[in-house]
Short mmCIF file of C-alpha atoms in Angstrom, two decimals:
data_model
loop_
_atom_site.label_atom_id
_atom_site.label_comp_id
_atom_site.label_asym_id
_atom_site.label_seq_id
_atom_site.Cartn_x
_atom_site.Cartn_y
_atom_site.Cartn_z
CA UNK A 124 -19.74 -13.00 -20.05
CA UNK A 125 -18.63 -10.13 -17.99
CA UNK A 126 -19.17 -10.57 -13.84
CA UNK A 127 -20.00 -7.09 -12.94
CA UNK A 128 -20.89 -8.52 -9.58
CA UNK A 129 -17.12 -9.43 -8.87
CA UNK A 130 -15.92 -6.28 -10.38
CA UNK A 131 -17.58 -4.18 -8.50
CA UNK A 132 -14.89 -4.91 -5.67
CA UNK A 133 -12.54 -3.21 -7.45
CA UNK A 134 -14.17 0.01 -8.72
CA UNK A 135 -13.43 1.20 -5.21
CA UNK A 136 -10.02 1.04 -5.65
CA UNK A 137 -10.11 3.14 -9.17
CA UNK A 138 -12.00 5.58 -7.79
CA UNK A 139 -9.38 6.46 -4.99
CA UNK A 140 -6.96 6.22 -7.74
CA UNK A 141 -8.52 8.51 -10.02
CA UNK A 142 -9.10 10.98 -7.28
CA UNK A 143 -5.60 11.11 -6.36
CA UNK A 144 -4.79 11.60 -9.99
CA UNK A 145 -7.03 14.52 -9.97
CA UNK A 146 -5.33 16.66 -7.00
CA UNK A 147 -1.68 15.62 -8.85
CA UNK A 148 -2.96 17.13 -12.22
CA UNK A 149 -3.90 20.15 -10.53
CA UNK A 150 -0.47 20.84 -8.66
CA UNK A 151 0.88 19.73 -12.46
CA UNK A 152 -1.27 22.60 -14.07
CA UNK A 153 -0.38 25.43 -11.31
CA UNK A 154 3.33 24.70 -12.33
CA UNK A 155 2.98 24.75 -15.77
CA UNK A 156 1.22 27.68 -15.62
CA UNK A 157 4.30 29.28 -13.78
CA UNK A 158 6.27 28.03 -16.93
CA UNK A 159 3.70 29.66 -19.27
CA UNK A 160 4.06 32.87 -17.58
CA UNK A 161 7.84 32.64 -17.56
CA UNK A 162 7.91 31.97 -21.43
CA UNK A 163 5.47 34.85 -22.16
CA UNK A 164 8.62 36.95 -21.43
CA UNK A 165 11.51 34.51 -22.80
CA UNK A 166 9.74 33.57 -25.51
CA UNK A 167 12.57 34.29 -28.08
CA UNK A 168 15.43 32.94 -25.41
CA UNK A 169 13.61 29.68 -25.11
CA UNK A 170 13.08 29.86 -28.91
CA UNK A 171 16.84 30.52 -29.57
CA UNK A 172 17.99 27.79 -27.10
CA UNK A 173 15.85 25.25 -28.58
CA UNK A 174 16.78 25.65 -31.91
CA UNK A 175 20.47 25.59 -30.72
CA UNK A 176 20.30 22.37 -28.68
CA UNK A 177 17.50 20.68 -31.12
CA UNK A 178 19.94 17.77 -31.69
CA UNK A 179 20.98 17.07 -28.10
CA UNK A 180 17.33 17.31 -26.86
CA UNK A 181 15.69 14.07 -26.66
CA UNK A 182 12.34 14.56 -26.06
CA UNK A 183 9.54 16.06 -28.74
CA UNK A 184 9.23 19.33 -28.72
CA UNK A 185 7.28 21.86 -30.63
CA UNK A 186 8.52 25.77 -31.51
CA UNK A 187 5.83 28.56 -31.15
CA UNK A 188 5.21 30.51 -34.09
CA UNK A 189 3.43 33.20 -32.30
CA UNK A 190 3.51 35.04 -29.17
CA UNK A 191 2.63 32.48 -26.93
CA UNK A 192 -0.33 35.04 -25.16
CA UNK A 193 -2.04 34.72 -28.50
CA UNK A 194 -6.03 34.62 -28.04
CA UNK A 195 -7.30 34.51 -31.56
CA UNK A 196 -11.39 35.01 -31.78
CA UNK A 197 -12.10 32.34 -34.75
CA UNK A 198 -13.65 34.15 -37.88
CA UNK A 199 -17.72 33.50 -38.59
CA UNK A 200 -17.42 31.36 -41.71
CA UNK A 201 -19.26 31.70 -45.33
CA UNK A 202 -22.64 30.54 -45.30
CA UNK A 203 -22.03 29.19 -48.91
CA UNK A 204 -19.34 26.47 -48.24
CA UNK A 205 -18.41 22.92 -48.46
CA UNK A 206 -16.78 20.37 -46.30
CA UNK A 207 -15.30 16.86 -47.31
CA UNK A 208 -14.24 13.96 -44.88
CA UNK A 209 -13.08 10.22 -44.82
CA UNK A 210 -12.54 7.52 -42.48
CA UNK A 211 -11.83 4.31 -42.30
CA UNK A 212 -12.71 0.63 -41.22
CA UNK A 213 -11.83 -2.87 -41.52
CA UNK A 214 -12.27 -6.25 -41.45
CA UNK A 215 -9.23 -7.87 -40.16
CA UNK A 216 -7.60 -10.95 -41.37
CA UNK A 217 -8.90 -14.30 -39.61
CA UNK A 218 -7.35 -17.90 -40.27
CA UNK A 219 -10.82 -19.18 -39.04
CA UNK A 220 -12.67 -18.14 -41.25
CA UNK A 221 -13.83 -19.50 -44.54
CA UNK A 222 -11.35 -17.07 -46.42
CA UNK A 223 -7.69 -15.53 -45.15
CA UNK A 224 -8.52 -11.80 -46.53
CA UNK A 225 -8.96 -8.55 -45.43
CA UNK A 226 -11.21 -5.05 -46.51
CA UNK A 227 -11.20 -1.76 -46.06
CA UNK A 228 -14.17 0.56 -45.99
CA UNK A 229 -13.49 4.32 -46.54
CA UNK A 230 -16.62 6.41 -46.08
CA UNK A 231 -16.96 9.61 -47.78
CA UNK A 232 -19.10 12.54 -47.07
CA UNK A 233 -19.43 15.84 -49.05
CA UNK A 234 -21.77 18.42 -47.59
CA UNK A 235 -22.64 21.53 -49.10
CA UNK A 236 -23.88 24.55 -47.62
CA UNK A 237 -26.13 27.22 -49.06
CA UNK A 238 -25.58 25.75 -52.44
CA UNK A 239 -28.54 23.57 -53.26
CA UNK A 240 -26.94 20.63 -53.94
CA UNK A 241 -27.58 17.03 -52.58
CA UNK A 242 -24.95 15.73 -49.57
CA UNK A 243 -22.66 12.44 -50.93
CA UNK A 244 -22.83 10.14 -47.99
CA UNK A 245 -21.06 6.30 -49.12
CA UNK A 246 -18.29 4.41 -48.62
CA UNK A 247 -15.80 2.39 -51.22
CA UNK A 248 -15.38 -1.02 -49.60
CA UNK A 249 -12.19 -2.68 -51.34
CA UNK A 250 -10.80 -6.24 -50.51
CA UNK A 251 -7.59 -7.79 -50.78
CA UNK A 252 -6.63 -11.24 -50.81
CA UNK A 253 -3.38 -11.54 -53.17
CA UNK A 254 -0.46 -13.05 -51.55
CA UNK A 255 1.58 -9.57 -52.00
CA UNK A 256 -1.16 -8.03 -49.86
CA UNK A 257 -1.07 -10.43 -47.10
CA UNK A 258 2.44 -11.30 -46.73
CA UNK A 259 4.31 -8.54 -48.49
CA UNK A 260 4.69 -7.18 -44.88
CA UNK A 261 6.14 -9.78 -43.49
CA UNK A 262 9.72 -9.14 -44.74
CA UNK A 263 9.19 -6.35 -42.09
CA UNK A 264 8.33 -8.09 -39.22
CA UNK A 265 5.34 -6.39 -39.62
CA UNK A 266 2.06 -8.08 -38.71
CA UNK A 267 -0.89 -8.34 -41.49
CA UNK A 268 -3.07 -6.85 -38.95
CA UNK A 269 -0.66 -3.77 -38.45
CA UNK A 270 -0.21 -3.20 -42.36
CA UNK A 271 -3.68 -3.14 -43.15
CA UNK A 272 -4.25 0.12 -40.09
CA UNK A 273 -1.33 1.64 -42.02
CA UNK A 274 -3.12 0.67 -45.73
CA UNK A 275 -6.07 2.25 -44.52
CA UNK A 276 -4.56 5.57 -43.57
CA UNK A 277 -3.09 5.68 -46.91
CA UNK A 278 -6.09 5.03 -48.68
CA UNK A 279 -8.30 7.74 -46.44
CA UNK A 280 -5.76 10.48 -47.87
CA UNK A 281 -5.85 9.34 -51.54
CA UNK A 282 -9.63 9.37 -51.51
CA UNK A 283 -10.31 12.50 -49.80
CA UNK A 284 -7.72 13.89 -51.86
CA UNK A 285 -9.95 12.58 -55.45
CA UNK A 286 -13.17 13.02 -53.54
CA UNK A 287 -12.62 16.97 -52.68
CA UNK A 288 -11.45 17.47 -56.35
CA UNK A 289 -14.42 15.89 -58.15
CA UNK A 290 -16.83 17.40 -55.92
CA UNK A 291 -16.01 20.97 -56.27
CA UNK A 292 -14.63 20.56 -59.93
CA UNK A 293 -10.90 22.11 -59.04
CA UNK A 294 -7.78 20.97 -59.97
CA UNK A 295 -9.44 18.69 -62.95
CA UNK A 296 -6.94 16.34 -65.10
CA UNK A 297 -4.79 13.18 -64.55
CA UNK A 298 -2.70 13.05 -61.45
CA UNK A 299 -1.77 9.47 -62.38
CA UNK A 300 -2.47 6.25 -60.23
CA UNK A 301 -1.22 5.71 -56.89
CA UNK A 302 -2.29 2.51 -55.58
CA UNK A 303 -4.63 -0.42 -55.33
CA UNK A 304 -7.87 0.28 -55.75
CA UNK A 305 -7.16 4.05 -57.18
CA UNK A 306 -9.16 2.68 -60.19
CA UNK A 307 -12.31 1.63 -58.09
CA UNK A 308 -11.87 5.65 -56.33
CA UNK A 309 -11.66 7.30 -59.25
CA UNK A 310 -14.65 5.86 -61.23
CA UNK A 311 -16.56 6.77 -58.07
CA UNK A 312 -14.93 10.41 -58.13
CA UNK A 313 -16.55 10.63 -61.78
CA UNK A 314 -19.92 9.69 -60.37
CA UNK A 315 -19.32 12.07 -57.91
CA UNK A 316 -18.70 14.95 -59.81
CA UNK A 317 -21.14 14.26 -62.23
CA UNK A 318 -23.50 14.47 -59.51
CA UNK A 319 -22.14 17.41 -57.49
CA UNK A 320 -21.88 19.60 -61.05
CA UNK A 321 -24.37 22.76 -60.18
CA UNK A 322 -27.76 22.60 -62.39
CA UNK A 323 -28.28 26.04 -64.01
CA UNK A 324 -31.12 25.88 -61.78
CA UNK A 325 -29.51 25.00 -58.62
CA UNK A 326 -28.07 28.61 -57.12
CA UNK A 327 -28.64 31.84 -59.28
CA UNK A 328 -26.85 33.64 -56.72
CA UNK A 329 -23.98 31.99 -57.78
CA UNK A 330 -21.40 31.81 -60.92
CA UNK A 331 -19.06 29.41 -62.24
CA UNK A 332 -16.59 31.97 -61.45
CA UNK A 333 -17.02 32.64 -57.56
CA UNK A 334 -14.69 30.94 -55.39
CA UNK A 335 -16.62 28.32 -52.86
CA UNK A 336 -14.87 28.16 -49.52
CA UNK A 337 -14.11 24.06 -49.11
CA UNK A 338 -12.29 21.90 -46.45
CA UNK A 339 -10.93 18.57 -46.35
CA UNK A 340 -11.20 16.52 -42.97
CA UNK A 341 -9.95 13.80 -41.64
CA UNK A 342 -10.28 12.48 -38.30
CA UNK A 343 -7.13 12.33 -36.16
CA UNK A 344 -3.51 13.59 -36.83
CA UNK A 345 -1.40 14.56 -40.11
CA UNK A 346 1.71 13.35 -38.15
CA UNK A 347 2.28 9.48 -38.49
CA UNK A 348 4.26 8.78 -36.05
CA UNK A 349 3.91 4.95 -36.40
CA UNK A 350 6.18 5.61 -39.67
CA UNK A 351 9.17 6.26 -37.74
CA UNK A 352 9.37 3.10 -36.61
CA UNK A 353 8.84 1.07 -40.00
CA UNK A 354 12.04 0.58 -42.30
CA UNK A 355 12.24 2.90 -45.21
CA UNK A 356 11.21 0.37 -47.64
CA UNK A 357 7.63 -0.17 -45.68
CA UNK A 358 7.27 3.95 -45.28
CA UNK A 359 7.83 3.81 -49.28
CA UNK A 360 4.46 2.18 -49.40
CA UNK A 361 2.68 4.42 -46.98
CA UNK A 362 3.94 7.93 -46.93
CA UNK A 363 4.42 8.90 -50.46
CA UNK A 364 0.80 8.06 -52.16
CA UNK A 365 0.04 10.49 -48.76
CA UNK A 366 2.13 13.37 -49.66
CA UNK A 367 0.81 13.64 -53.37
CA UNK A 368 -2.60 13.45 -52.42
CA UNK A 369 -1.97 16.69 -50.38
CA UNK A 370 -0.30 18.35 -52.84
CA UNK A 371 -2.85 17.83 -55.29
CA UNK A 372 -4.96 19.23 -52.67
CA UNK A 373 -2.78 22.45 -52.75
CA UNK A 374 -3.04 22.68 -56.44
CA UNK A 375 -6.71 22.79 -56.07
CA UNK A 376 -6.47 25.44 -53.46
CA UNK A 377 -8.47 22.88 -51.03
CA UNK A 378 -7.13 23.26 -47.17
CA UNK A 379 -6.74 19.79 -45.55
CA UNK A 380 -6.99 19.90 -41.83
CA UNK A 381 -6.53 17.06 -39.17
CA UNK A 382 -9.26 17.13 -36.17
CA UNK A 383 -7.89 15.60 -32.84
CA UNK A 384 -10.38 15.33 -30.06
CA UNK A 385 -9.22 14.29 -26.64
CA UNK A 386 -5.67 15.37 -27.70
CA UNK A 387 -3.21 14.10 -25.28
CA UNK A 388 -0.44 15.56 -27.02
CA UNK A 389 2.33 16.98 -24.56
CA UNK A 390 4.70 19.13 -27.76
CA UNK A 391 3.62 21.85 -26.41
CA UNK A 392 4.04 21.34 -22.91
CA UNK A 393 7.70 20.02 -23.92
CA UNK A 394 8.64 23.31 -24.82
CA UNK A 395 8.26 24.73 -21.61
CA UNK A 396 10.68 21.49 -20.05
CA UNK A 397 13.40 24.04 -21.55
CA UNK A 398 12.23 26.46 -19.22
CA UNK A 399 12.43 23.76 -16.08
CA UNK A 400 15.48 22.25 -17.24
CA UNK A 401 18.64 22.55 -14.26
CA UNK A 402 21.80 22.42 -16.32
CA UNK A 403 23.57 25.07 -18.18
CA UNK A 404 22.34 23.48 -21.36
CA UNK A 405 19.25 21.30 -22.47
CA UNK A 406 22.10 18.56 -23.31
CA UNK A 407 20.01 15.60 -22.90
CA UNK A 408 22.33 13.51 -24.19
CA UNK A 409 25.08 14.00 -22.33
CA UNK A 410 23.04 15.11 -18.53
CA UNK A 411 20.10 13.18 -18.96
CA UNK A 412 20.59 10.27 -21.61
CA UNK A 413 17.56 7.77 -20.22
CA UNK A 414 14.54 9.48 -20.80
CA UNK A 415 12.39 6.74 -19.10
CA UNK A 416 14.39 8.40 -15.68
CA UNK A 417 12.45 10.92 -13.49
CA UNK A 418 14.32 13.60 -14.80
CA UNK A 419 14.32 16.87 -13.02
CA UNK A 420 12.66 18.83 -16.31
CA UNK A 421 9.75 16.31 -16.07
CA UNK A 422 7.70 18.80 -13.09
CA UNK A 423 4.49 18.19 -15.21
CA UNK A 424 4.86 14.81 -16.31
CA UNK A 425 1.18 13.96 -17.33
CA UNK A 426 -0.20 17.53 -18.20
CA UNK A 427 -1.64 17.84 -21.51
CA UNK A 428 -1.33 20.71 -23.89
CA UNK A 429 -5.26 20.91 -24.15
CA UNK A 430 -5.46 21.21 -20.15
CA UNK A 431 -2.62 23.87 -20.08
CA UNK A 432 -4.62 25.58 -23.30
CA UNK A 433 -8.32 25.35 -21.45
CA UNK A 434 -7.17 27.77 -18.74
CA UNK A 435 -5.80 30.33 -21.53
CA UNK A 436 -8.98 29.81 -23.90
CA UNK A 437 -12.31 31.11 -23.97
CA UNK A 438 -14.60 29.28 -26.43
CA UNK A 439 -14.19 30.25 -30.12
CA UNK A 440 -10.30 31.26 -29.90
CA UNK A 441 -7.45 29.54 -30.81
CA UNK A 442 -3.82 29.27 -29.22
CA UNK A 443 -0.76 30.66 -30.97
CA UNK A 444 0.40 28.45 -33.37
CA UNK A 445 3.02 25.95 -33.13
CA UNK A 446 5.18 23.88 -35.37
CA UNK A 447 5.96 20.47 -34.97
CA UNK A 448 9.51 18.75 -34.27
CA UNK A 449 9.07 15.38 -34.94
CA UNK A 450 11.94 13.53 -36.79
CA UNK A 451 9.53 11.67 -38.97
CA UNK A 452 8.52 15.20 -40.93
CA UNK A 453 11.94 15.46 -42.08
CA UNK A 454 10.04 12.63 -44.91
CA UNK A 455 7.67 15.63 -45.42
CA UNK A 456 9.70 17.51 -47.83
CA UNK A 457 8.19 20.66 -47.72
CA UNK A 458 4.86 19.85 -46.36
CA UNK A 459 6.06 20.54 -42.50
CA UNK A 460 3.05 20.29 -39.67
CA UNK A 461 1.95 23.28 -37.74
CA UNK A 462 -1.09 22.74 -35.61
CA UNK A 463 -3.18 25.20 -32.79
CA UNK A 464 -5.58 24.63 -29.80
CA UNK A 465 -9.15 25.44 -30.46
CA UNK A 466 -11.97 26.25 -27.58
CA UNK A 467 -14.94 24.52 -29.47
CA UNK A 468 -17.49 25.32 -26.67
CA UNK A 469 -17.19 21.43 -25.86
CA UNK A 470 -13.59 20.91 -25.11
CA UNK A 471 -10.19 22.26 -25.94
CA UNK A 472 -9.32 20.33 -29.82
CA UNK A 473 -6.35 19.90 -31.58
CA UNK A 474 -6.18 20.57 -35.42
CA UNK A 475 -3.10 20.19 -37.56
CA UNK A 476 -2.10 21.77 -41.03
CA UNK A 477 0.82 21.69 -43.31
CA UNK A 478 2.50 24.36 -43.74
CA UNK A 479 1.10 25.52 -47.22
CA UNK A 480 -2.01 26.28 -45.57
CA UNK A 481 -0.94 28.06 -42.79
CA UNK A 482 1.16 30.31 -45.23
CA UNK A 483 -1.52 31.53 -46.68
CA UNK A 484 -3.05 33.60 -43.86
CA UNK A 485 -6.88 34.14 -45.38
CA UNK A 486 -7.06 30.14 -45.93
CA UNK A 487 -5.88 29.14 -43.08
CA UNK A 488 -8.19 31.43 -40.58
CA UNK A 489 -11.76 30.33 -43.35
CA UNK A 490 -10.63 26.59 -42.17
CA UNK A 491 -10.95 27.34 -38.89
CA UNK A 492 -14.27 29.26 -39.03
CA UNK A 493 -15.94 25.99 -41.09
CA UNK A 494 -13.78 23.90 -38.80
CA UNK A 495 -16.05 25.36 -35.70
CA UNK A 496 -19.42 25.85 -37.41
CA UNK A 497 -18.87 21.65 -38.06
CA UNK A 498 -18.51 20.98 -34.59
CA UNK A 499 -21.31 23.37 -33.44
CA UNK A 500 -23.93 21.54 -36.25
CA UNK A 501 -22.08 18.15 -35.14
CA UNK A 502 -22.76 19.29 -31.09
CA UNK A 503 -19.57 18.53 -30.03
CA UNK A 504 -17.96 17.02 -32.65
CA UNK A 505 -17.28 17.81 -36.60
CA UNK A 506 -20.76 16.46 -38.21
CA UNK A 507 -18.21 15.49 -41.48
CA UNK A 508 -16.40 13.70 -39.61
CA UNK A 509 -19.01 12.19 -37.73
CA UNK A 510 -21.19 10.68 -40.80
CA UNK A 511 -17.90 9.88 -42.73
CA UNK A 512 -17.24 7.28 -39.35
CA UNK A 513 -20.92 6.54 -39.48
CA UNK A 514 -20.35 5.42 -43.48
CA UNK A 515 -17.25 3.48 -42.73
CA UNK A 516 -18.03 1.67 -39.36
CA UNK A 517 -17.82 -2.13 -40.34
CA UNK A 518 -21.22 -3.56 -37.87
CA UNK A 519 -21.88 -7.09 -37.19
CA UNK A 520 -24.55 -7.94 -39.69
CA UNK A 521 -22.14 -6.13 -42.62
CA UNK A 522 -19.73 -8.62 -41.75
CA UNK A 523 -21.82 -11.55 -41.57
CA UNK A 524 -22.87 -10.48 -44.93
CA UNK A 525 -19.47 -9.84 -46.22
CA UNK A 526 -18.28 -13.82 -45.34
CA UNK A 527 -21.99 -15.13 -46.84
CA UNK A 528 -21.20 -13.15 -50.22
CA UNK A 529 -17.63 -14.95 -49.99
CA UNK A 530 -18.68 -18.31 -48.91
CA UNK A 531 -21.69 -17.90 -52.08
CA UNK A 532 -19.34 -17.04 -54.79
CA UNK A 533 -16.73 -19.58 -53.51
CA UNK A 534 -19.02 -22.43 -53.58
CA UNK A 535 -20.62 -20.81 -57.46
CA UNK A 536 -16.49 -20.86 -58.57
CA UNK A 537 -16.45 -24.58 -57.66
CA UNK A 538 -14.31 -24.86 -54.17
CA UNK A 539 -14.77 -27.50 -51.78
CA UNK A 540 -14.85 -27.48 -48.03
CA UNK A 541 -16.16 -24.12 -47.83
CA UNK A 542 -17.04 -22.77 -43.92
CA UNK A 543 -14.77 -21.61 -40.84
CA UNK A 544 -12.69 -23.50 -38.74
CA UNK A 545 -14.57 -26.04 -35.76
CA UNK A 546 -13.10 -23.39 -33.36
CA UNK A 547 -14.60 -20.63 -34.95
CA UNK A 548 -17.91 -22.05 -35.49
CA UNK A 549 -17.52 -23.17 -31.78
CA UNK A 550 -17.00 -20.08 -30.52
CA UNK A 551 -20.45 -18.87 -32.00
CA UNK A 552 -22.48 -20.65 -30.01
CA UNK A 553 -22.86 -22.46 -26.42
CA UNK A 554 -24.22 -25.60 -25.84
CA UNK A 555 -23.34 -25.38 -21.87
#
């Protein structure tokens, strides 16, 4: 039981500390500004001596694409379109309870718009309990509790990836199996589709032939970064089920598009340390090896791209675009990350793309029009994305449910000694 009467002795404190944090952010943001303003000149200097040093600068950086003054109003979008999500939950791993497993819950959500058809709302709950599922990590030194997060990324991409494709009947055929529980996803992609598939009474506006403008959402980014520090035999498990699922996206011609809210990404802001940097040459290696240092190219240590962006925004434009440097997208082949900053009325958003959707210029500029009509219907935030959390979310009764299903049909097969551990069953109630 929290004491809010003893920590109210300390809220003083964080206040004084926030406000202080406040003024610094400020002076931060008046000096990056300078920076901006500097690189809306050198753009192409910076650019050059970027690409030059890339392999003696130790910090991530990300390489405009467009003149960084770029103030892009955001296209109205198709009232006839459709938007797909997926997110994830869990139920961790607990040796106290009556069974050592763990589940994932991947809600789905297809809404259509202007097409008379009924919104999918569900979620595929899938469990695992085989020994290669709980320990196979192990040889890692990766915790069970760790591998199932990464599991569950993997297995948000491979069903939005089926889900998109049955719903809008593109890109139809076998694209062979990819992991557990692909089975399970793709028996509910068939019930999917079969529901989704247009009545000939459902739109007479439209035809069979007509192209349907369509996203594919997920919530956060497209850029793993937890891969790079996993041995290539673990990323073997995560990253390549990933990579096909977007490329079977691309065959369908369905854009897949990664929504960060509250970014605190800093790329961008590292590309303007170039600017700031004292030496002849961005050689971090050789002037400025210890990053951890207060280094004299760190003037706005703390300043976010989104707070740089929100003074350069007003709301419905996006930023110029940028593409990613991170090492761990040289295991993207040719599915490199480019991502913008979006003014969605609410705050300043991140979204990412690969590259084959930012290629193709019409594409790229419909995803962000349905991109900002979600958040406006969502108020605030993507209303896909939203309901697909809302499907996932694990709550406390769903898991007391989960455990009595488990405890019911190991007691039916037979087993003894069914029930959690004293401490566990403890820890559920007070007798003090």
């Amino acid at each position: 039981m929290l004491d809010l009467s003893k920590l109210a002795g300390q809220m003083r404190g964080l206040s004084e500390h926030l406000t202080a944090e406040a003024e610094a952010n400020r002076q931060r943001l008046q000096l990056g500004m300078k920076h901006l303003e500097y690189a809306f000149d050198n753009q192409n200097e910076l650019v050059q001596i970027q690409q030059k040093w890339r392999d003696r600068i130790l910090f991530a950086n990300a390489t405009p694409m467009e003149p960084l003054h770029t103030c892009i109003d955001i296209m109205v979008p198709p009232k006839i379109h459709t938007v797909i999500a997926t997110d994830g939950s869990q139920i961790a791993p607990n040796h106290h309870e009556i069974a050592y497993c763990y589940l994932l819950n991947i809600g789905r959500v297809v809404l259509h718009y202007g097409q008379n058809k009924h919104p999918i709302l569900d979620s595929i709950p899938e469990i695992f309990y085989r020994p290669e599922d709980l320990y196979m990590s192990r040889q890692w030194g990766i915790r069970t509790e760790e591998w199932m997060s990464y599991r569950r990324t993997t297995s948000e991409a491979v069903v939005l990836s089926e889900l998109a494709i049955a719903a809008t009947g593109k890109g139809q055929g076998d694209r062979g199996t990819r992991g557990q529980g692909d089975r399970e996803t793709r028996r509910q992609g068939e019930k999917v589709e079969e529901i989704s598939t247009p009545s000939s009474h459902s739109s007479p506006s439209l035809t069979t032939s007509e192209r349907i403008p369509t996203l594919a959402m997920v919530d956060g980014s497209l850029i793993y970064w937890f891969l790079d520090q996993l041995p290539y035999d673990a990323r073997e498990h995560i990253l390549p089920p990933i990579l096909e699922s977007w490329k079977d996206l691309r065959e369908a011609g369905i854009p897949i598009m990664g929504y960060l809210s509250a970014s605190r990404s800093i790329e961008g802001m590292n590309f303007f340390r170039l600017s700031a940097c004292p030496h002849k040459a961005p050689d971090c290696m050789s002037f400025c090896p210890n990053q951890m240092e207060k280094i004299p190219c760190k003037l706005f240590e703390g300043l976010r791209d989104s707070t740089l962006w929100s003074t350069q925004l007003k709301p419905g434009q996006r930023s110029p675009l940028w593409k990613s440097n991170s090492r761990i997208l040289d295991l993207y082949e040719d599915q490199q990350i480019y991502f913008c900053y979006v003014h969605v009325g609410t705050e300043i958003a991140r979204v990412e793309f690969p590259q084959w959707v930012v290629e193709d210029t019409e594409m790229f500029e419909e995803s962000l029009g349905l991109m900002l009509a979600q958040v406006h219907k969502g108020y605030g935030y993507p209303v896909a994305l939203a309901e697909s959390h809302n499907q996932a979310v694990v709550r406390g009764g769903d898991r007391s449910r989960f455990f009595g299903l488990l405890e019911r049909q190991m007691i039916k097969a037979g087993l003894k000694n069914v029930g959690t551990s004293y401490k566990e069953a403890r820890k559920r109630g007070s007798i003090a």
